[in-house]
Coordinates of C-alpha atoms in Angstrom, one line a residue:
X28 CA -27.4 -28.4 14.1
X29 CA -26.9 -24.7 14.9
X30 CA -29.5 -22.0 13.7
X31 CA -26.1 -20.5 11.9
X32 CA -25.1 -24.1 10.4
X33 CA -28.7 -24.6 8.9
X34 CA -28.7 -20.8 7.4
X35 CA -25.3 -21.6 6.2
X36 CA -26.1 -24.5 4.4
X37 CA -29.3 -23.6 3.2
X38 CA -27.0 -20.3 1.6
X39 CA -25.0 -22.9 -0.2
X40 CA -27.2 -24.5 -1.9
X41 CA -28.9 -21.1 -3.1
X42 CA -25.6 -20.4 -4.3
X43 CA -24.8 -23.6 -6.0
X44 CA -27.7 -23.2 -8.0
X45 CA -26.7 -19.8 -9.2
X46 CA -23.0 -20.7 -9.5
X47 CA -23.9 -24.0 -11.3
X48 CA -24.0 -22.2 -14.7
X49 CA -20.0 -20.8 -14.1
X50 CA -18.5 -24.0 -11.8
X51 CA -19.6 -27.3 -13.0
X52 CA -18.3 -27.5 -16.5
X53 CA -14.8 -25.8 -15.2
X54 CA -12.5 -28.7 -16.0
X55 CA -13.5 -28.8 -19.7
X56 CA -13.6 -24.9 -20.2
X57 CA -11.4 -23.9 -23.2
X58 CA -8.8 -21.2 -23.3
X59 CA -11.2 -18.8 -25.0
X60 CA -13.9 -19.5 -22.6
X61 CA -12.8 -19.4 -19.1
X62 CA -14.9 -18.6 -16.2
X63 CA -14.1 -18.2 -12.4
X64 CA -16.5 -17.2 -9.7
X65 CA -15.4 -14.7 -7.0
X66 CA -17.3 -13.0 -3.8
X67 CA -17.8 -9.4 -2.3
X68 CA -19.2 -9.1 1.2
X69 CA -21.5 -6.2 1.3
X70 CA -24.9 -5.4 -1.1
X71 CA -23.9 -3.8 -4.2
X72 CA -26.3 -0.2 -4.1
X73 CA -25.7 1.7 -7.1
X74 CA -23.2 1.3 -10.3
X75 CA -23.2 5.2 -10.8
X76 CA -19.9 6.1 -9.7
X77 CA -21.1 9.8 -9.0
X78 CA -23.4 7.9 -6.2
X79 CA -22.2 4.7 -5.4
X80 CA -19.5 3.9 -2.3
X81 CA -17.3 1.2 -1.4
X82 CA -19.2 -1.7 -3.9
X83 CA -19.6 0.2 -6.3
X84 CA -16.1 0.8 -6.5
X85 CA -14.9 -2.8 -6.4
X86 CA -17.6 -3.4 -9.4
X87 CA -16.1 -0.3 -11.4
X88 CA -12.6 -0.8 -10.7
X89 CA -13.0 -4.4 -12.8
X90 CA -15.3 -3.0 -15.3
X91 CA -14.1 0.5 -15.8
X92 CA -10.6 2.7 -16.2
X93 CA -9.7 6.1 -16.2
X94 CA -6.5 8.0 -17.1
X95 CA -4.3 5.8 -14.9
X96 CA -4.1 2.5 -13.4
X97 CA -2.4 0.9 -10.9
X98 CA -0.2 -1.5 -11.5
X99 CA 1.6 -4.9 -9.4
X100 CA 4.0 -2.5 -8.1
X101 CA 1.8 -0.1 -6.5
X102 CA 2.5 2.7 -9.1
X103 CA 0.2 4.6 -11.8
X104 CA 0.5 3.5 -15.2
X105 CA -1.1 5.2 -18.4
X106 CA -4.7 3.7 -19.2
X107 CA -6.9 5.9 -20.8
X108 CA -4.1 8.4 -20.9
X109 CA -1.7 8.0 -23.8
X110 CA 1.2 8.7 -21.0
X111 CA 2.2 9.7 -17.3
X112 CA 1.9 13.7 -17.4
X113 CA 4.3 16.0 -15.4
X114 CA 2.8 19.3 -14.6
X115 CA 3.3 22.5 -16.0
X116 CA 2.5 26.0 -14.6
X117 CA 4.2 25.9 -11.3
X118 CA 2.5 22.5 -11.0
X119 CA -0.6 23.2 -11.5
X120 CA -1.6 22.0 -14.7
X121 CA -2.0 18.6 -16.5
X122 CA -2.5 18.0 -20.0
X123 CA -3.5 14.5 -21.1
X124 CA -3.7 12.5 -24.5
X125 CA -6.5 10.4 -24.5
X126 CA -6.1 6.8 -26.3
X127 CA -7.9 7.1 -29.9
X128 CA -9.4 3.4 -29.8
X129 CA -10.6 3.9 -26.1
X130 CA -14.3 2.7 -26.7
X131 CA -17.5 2.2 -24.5
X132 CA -19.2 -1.3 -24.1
X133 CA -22.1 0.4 -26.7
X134 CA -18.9 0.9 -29.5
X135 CA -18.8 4.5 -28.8
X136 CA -15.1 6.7 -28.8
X137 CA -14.1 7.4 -25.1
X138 CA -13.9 11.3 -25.1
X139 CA -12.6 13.9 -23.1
X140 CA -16.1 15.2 -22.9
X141 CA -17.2 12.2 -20.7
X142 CA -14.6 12.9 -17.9
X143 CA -15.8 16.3 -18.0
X144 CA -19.7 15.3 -17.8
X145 CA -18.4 12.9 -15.0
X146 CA -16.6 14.7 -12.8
X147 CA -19.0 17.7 -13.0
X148 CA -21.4 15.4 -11.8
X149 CA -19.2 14.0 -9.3
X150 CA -18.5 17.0 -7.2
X151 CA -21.8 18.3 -6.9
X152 CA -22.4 19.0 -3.2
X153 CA -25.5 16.3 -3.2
X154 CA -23.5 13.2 -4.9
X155 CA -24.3 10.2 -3.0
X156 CA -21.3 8.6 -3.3
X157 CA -20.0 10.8 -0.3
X158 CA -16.8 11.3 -2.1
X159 CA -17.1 14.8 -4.2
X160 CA -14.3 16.2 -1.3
X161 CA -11.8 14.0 -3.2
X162 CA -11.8 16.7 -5.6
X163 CA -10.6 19.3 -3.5
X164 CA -7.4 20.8 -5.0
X165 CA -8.4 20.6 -8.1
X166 CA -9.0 24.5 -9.3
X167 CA -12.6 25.5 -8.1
X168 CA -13.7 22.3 -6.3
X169 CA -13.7 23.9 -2.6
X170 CA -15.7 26.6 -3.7
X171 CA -18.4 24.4 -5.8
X172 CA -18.4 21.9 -2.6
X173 CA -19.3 25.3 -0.6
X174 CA -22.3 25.9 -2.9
X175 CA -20.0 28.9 -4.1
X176 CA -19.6 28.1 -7.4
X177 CA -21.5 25.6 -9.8
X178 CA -19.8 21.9 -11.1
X179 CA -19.4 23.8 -14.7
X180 CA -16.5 26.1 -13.1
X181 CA -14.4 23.1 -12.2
X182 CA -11.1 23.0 -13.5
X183 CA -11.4 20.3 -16.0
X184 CA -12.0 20.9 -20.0
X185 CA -11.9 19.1 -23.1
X186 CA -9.2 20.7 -25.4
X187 CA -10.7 18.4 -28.0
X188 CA -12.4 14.6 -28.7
X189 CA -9.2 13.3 -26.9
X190 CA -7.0 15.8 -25.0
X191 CA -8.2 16.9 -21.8
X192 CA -7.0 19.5 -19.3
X193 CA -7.0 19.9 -15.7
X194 CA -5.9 22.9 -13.6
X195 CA -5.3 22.6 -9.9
X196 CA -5.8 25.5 -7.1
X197 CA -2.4 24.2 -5.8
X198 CA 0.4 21.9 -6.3
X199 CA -0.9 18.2 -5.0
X200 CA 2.2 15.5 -5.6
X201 CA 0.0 12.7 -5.3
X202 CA -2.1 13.9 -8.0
X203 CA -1.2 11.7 -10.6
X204 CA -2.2 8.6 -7.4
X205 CA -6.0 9.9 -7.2
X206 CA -6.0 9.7 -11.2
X207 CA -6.2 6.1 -10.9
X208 CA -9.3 6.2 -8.5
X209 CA -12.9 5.2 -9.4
X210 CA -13.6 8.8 -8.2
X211 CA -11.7 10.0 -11.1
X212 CA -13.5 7.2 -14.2
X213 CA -15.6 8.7 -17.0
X214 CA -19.1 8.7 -18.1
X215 CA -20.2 8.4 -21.2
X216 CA -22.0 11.2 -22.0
X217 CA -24.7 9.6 -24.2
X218 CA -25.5 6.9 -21.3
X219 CA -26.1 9.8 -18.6
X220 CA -28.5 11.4 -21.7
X221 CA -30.2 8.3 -22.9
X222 CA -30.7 7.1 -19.1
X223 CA -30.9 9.7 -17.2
X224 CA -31.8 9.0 -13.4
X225 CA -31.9 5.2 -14.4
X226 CA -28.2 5.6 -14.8
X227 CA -26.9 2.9 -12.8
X228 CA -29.6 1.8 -11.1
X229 CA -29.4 -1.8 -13.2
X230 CA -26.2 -3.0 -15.6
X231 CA -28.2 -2.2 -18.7
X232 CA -28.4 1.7 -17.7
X233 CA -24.6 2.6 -18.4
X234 CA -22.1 1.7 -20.7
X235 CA -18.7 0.5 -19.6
X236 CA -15.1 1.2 -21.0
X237 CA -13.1 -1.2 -19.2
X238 CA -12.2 -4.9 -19.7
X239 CA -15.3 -6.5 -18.5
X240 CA -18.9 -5.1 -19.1
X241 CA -21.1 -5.9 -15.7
X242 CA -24.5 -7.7 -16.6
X243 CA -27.1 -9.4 -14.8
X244 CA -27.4 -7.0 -11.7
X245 CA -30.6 -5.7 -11.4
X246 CA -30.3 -3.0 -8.9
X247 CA -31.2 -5.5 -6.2
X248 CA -29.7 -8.8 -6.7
X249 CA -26.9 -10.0 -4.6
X250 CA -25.1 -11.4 -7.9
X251 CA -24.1 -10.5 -11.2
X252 CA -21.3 -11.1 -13.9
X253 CA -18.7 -9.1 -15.5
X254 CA -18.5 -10.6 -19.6
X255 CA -15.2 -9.4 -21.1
X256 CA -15.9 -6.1 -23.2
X257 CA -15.4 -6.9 -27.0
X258 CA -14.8 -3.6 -27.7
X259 CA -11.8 -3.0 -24.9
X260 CA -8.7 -1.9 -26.7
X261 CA -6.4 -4.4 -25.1
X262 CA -9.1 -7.1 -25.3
X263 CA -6.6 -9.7 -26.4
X264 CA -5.0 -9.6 -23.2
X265 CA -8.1 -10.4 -21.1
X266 CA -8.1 -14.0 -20.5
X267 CA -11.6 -14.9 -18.8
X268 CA -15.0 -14.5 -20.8
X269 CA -16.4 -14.2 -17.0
X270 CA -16.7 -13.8 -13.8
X271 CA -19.3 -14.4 -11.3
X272 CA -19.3 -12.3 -8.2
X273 CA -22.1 -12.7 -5.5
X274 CA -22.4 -11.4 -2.3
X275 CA -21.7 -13.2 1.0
X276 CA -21.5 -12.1 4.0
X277 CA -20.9 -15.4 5.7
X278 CA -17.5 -16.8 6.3
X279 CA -18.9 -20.8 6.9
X280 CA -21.0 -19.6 3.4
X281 CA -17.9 -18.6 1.7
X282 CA -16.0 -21.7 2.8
X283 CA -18.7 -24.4 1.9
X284 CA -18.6 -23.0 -1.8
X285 CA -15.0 -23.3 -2.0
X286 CA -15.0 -26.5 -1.3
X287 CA -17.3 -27.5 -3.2
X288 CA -15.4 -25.3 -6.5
X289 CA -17.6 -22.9 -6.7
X290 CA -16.1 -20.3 -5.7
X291 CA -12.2 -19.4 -7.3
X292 CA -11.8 -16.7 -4.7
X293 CA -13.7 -16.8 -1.1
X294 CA -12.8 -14.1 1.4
X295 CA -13.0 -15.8 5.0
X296 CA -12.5 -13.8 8.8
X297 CA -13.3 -14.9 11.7
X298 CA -13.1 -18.4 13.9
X299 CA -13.5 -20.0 10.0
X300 CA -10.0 -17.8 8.9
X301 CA -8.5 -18.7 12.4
X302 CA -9.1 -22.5 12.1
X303 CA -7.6 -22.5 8.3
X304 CA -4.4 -21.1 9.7
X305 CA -1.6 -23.0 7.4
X306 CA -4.5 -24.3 4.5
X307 CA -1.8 -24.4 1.4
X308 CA -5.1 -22.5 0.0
X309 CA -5.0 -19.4 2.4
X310 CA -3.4 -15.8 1.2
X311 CA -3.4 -13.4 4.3
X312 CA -3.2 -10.0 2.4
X313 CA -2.5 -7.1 5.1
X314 CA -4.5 -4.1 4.0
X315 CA -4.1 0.3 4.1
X316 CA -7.6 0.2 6.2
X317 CA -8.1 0.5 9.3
X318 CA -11.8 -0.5 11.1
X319 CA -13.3 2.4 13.4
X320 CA -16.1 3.4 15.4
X321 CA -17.0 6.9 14.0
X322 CA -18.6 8.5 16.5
X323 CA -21.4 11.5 16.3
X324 CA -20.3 14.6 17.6
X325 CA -23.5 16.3 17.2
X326 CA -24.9 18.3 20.0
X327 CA -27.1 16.4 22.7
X328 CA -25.5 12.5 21.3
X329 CA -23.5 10.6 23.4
X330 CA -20.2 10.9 22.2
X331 CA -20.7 14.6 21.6
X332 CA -18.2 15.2 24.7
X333 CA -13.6 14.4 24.0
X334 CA -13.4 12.7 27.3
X335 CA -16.0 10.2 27.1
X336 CA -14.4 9.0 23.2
X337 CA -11.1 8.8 25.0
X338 CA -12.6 7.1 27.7
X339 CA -14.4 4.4 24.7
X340 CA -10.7 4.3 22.8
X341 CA -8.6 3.8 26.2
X342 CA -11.3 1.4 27.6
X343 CA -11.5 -1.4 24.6
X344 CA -8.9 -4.3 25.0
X345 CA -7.7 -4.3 21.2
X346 CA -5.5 -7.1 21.5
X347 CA -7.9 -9.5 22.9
X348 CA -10.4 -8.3 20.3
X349 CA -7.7 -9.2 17.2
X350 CA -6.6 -12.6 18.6
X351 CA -9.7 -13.7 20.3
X352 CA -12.6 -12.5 17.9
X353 CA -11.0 -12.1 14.9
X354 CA -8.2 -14.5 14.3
X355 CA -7.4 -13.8 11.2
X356 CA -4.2 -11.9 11.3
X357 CA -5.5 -8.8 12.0
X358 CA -3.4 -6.4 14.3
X359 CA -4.9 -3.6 17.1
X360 CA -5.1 -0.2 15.5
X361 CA -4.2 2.3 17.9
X362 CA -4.5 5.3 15.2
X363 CA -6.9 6.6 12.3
X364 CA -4.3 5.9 9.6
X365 CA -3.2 2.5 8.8
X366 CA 0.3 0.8 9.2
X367 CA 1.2 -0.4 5.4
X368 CA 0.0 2.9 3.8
X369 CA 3.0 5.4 3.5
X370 CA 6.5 5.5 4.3
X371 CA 7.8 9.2 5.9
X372 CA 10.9 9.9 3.6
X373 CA 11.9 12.1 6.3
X374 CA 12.1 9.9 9.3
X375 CA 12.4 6.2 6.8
X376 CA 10.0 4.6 9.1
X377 CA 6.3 3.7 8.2
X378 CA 4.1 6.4 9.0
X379 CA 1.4 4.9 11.0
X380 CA 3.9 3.4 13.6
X381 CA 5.8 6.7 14.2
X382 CA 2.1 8.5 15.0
X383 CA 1.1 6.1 17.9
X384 CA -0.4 7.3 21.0
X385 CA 1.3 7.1 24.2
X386 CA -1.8 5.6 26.1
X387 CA -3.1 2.4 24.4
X388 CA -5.2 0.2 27.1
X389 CA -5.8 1.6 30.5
X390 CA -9.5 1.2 32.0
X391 CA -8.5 2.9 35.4
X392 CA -7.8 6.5 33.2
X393 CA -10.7 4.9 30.8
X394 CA -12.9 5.3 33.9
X395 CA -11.6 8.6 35.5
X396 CA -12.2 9.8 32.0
X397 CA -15.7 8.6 31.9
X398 CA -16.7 9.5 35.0
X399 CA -15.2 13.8 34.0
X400 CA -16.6 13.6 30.8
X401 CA -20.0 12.5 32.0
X402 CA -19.9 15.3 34.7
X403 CA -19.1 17.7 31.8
X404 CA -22.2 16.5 29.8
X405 CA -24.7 16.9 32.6
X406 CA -25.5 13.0 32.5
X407 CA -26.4 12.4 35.8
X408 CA -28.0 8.3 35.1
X409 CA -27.1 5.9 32.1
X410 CA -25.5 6.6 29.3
X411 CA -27.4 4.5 26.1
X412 CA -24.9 4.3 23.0
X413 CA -25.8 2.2 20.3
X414 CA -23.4 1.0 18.1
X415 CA -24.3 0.6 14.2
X416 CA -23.4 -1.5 11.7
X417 CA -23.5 -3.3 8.6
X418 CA -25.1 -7.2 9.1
X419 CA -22.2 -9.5 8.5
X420 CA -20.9 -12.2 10.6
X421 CA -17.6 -10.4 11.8
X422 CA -19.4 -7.0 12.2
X423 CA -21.9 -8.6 14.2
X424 CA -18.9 -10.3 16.4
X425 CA -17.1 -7.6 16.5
X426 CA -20.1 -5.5 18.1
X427 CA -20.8 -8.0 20.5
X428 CA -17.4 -8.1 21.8
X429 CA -16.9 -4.3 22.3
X430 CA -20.7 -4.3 23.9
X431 CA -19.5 -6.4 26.5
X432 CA -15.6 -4.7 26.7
X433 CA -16.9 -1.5 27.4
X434 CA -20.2 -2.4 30.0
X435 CA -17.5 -3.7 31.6
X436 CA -15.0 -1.4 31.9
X437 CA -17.3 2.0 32.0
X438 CA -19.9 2.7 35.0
X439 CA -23.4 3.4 34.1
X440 CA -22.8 2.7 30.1
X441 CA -25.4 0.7 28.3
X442 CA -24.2 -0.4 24.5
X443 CA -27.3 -1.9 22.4
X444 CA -26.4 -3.2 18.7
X445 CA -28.0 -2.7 15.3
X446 CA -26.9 -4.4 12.6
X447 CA -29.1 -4.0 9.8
X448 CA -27.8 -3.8 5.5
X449 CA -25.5 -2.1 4.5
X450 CA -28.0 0.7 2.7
X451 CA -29.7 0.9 5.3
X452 CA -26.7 2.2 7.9
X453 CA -25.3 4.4 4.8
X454 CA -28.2 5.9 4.6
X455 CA -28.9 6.3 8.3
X456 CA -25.3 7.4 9.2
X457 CA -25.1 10.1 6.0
X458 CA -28.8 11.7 7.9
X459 CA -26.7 11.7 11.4
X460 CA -29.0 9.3 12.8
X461 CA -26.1 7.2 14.7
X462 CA -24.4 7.1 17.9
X463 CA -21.0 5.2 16.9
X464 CA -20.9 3.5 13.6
X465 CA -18.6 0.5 13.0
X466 CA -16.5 1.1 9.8
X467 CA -13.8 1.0 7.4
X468 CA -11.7 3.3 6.0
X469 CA -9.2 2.2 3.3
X470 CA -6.7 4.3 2.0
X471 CA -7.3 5.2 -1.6
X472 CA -3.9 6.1 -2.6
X473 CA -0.7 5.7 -0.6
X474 CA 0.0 8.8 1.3
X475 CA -1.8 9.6 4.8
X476 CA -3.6 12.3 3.1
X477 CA -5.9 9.8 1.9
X478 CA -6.9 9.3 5.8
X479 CA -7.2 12.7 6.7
X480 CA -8.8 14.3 4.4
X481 CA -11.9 12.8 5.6
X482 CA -11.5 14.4 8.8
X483 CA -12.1 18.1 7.7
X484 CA -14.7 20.1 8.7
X485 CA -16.7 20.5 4.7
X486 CA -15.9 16.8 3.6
X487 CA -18.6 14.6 2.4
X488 CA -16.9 11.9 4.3
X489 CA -16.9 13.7 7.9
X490 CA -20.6 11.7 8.8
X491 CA -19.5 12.6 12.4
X492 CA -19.7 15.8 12.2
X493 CA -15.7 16.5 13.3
X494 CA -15.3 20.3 13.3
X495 CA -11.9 21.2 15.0
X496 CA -10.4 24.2 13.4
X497 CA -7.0 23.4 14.7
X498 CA -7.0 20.1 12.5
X499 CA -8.3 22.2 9.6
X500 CA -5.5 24.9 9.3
X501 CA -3.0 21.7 9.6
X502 CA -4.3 19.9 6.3
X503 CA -5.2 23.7 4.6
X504 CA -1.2 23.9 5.4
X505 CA 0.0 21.0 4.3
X506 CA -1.9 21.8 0.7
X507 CA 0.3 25.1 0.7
X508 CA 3.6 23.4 1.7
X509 CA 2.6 20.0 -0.6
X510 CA 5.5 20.5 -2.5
X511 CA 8.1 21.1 0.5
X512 CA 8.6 17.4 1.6
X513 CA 9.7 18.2 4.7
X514 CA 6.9 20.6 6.2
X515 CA 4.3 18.4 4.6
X516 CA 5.4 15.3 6.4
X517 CA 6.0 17.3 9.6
X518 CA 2.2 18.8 9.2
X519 CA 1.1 15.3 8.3
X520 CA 1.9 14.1 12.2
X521 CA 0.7 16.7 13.5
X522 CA -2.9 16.2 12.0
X523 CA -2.4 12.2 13.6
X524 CA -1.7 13.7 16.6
X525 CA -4.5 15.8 16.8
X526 CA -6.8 12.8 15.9
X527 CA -5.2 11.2 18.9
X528 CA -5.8 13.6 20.8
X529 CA -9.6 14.5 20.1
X530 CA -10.4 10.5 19.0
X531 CA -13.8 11.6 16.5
X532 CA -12.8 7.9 14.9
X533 CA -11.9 5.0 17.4
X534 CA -8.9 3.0 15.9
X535 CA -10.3 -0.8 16.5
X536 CA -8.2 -3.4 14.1
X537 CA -6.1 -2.6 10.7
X538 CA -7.4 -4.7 8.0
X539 CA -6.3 -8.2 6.9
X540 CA -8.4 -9.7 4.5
X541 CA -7.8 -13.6 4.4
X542 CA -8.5 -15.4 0.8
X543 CA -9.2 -18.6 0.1
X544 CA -7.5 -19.2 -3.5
X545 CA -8.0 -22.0 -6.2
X546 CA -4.4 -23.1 -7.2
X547 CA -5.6 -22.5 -10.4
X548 CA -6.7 -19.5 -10.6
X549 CA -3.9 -17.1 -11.0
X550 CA -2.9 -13.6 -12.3
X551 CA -4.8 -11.5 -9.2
X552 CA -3.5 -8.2 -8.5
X553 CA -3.9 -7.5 -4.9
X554 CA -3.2 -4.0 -3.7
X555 CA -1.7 -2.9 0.4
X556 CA -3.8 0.7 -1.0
X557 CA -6.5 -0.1 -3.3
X558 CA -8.9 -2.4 -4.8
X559 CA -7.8 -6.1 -6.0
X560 CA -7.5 -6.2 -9.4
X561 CA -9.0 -8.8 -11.3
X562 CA -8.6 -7.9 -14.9
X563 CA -5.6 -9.8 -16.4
X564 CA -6.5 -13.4 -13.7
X565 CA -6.9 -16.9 -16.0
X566 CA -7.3 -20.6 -15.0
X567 CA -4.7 -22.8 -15.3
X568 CA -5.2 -26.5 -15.6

């Protein structure tokens, strides 16, 4: 038996034991007292949503709501808000009626005053959660992110317990899209008091609002359980008392415990997705997100120099990588925003086809670049690049295979690995310590804003460091002319183009994310743009 197999194996039965409680007695669960078991594949870090990232929003996003939610047909619905709000003042303001029976897990009113203490805490320039620049456009947010102005000048106020107002620098037609974002969920204000820098470090330091309360997570486990929230204000429409969620990272793991029922929802990649090609079982769901390698453009790091990234982009032999390595229904990605994201009402076609690079695969210009580039840099002997990542299976294959692509297609390159928890690479790449760090980005909301507003030179997203002031009067222009739909669009290709050209983020795959899915266990909300939703699911018999 494999090393792999026996580490596999030995996972399943360490997750048996801790999925026992939730599995065994599922064929005699009642109506009232239904249970399913579902995975994630990276660490959860945080459940503060002013400091958390990409786990922390898949937790939230079951557990939490803000004004809006999404709903099955990709649009924003009321929530916490009484109604969708149209804009007043020349667009630029929203006024929103907050739902009187709104309550916290604790029994508390939801307030006005806890988006407020939220969102001030959110945009701070030294959040965590690396996504304060989502704010931008809202009035004041720029100049707080600038250390210009402090979180209490942000356009947001409580006009009373339950009407809250927001005023915007400039019209932003996908405004009432972000209000549906874990970016964008309250606090409650007596939590952040009672807790204080506890909040969110375990489930018992926060309160939740949503239709699920998270428990048993504390701050380091891979597992925990979201309970149904008793004091939810559409509680009667919430059909499971739980849901386990654990972490796995392996796809033989995640497999094993789905055939043994005890998992209602296992997300597979890999040679395990490829081989269960036409399992009655498996749901292929194609994704807004594209994988990358980010690179650092910081003085005196490899990649610092254009012509060496373009030589890295025009060098790696995406197809072979997608049908080779992954298998899984993934497709080459060829730029930084996805296909499946937006549709250009100008042009009708799907904006991340119409953006795609004339040069795709060519390692005799990959070289000639290379070889330039290097000249330009002063690097005379080998080039060391070490390519980061998070320590799951695929990440790990997916390193290997562009460690041997690229050795073989570039002269004098040397590509070393290091694949290490997800905290740990956060927290490495947010320093700057990186060469190239393997990545997703998914798009938040559907519009290809989403994508490039993490390119600008002052977001908290930029871990490259990406300062190119051509690509930053494009997006300050396309917030000017946000309401002219043809100059936005227009300016909106011209930022993909210039991501094309200057490649600070190497398009690798766009994101399919295979699921292995219980007959049973229906009523998932899976999103192109966003984060599944698990709220209203129940298991039939």
């Amino acid at each position: 038996m494999s090393r792999t197999k026996t580490l596999s194996s030995l996972l399943v039965i360490g997750m048996a034991l801790v999925l026992s409680s939730c599995s065994n007695s599922k064929q005699t669960q009642n109506k009232d007292n239904q249970q399913a078991a579902i995975m994630v594949n990276m660490d959860l870090m945080s459940l503060d949503i002013s400091n958390g990232g990409g786990t922390t929003w898949e937790a939230l996003n079951n557990s939490m709501e803000g004004l809006y939610k999404i709903d099955h047909r990709q649009q924003p619905v009321p929530a916490i808000a009484t109604k969708i709000v149209q804009p007043t003042d020349n667009q630029q303001t929203y006024t929103f009626n907050l739902r009187p029976d709104a309550k916290w897990s604790n029994g508390d009113p939801v307030t006005a005053n806890d988006f407020v203490a939220a969102w001030r805490r959110s945009v701070q320039p030294t959040a965590k959660s690396g996504y304060s620049y989502i704010f931008s456009g809202i009035q004041n947010a720029d100049a707080i992110l600038a250390g210009q102005k402090k979180p209490r000048d942000l356009g947001v106020t409580a006009l009373g317990a339950h009407k809250l107002q927001v005023k915007l620098d400039h019209p932003m037609p996908y405004f009432n899209k972000l209000m549906a974002l874990p970016a964008f969920f309250p606090e409650s204000h007596s939590a952040l008091q009672k807790f204080g820098a506890r909040y969110g470090t375990k489930s018992q330091y926060l309160y939740f609002n949503g239709p699920f309360k998270i428990t048993d997570w504390d701050g380091a486990s891979n597992s925990w359980v979201f309970r149904k929230n008793k004091y939810y204000y559409d509680r009667q429409d919430i059909k499971l008392a739980a849901i386990k969620c654990l972490v796995i990272k392996d796809s033989n793991t995640a497999h094993e415990l789905f055939e043994q029922n005890k998992l209602d929802d296992a997300k597979i990649n890999g040679v395990v997705a490829k081989g269960l090609q036409g399992n009655k079982n498996l749901t292929n769901v194609h994704k807004g997100g594209t994988y990358i390698l980010r690179a650092n453009l910081r003085n005196g790091r490899p990649l610092a120099n254009t012509k060496m990234r373009q030589a890295l982009s025009l060098a790696i032999d995406r197809r072979s990588l997608t049908k080779d390595i992954l298998a899984d229904g993934s497709v080459p990605a060829y730029t930084y925003t996805s296909k499946n994201v937006a549709r250009d009402p100008i042009t009708k076609k799907d904006f991340g086809s119409e953006t795609q690079p004339t040069e795709k695969h060519n390692v005799t210009l990959a070289k000639k670049l290379w070889n330039q580039g290097r000249q330009e840099a002063h690097l005379q002997g080998t080039v060391h690049l070490e390519l980061s990542g998070n320590d799951d299976a695929i990440t790990k294959h997916v390193a290997e295979f562009l460690q041997s692509d690229l050795q073989k297609a570039l002269p004098k390159l040397k590509v070393t690995m290091k694949n290490v928890p997800d905290k740990t690479v956060t927290t490495a790449v947010r320093q700057g310590n990186f060469d190239a760090h393997q990545t997703l980005w998914l798009a938040d909301f559907s519009d290809p804003i989403s994508f490039m507003g993490t390119a600008t030179s002052n977001s908290t997203k930029n871990d490259g460091h990406y300062q190119d002031p051509t690509f930053d009067q494009l997006y300050q222009q396309a917030n000017t002319n946000a309401t002219n739909p043809t100059q936005y669009w227009a300016l909106l290709r011209q930022m993909e183009q210039r991501l094309n050209e200057t490649v600070p983020n190497i398009p690798l795959y766009q994101m399919v994310e295979s699921h292995l899915v219980n007959p049973h266990f229906k009523g998932v909300v899976r999103h192109p743009v966003g984060l599944d939703d698990y709220t209203r699911a129940y298991l039939t018999k």
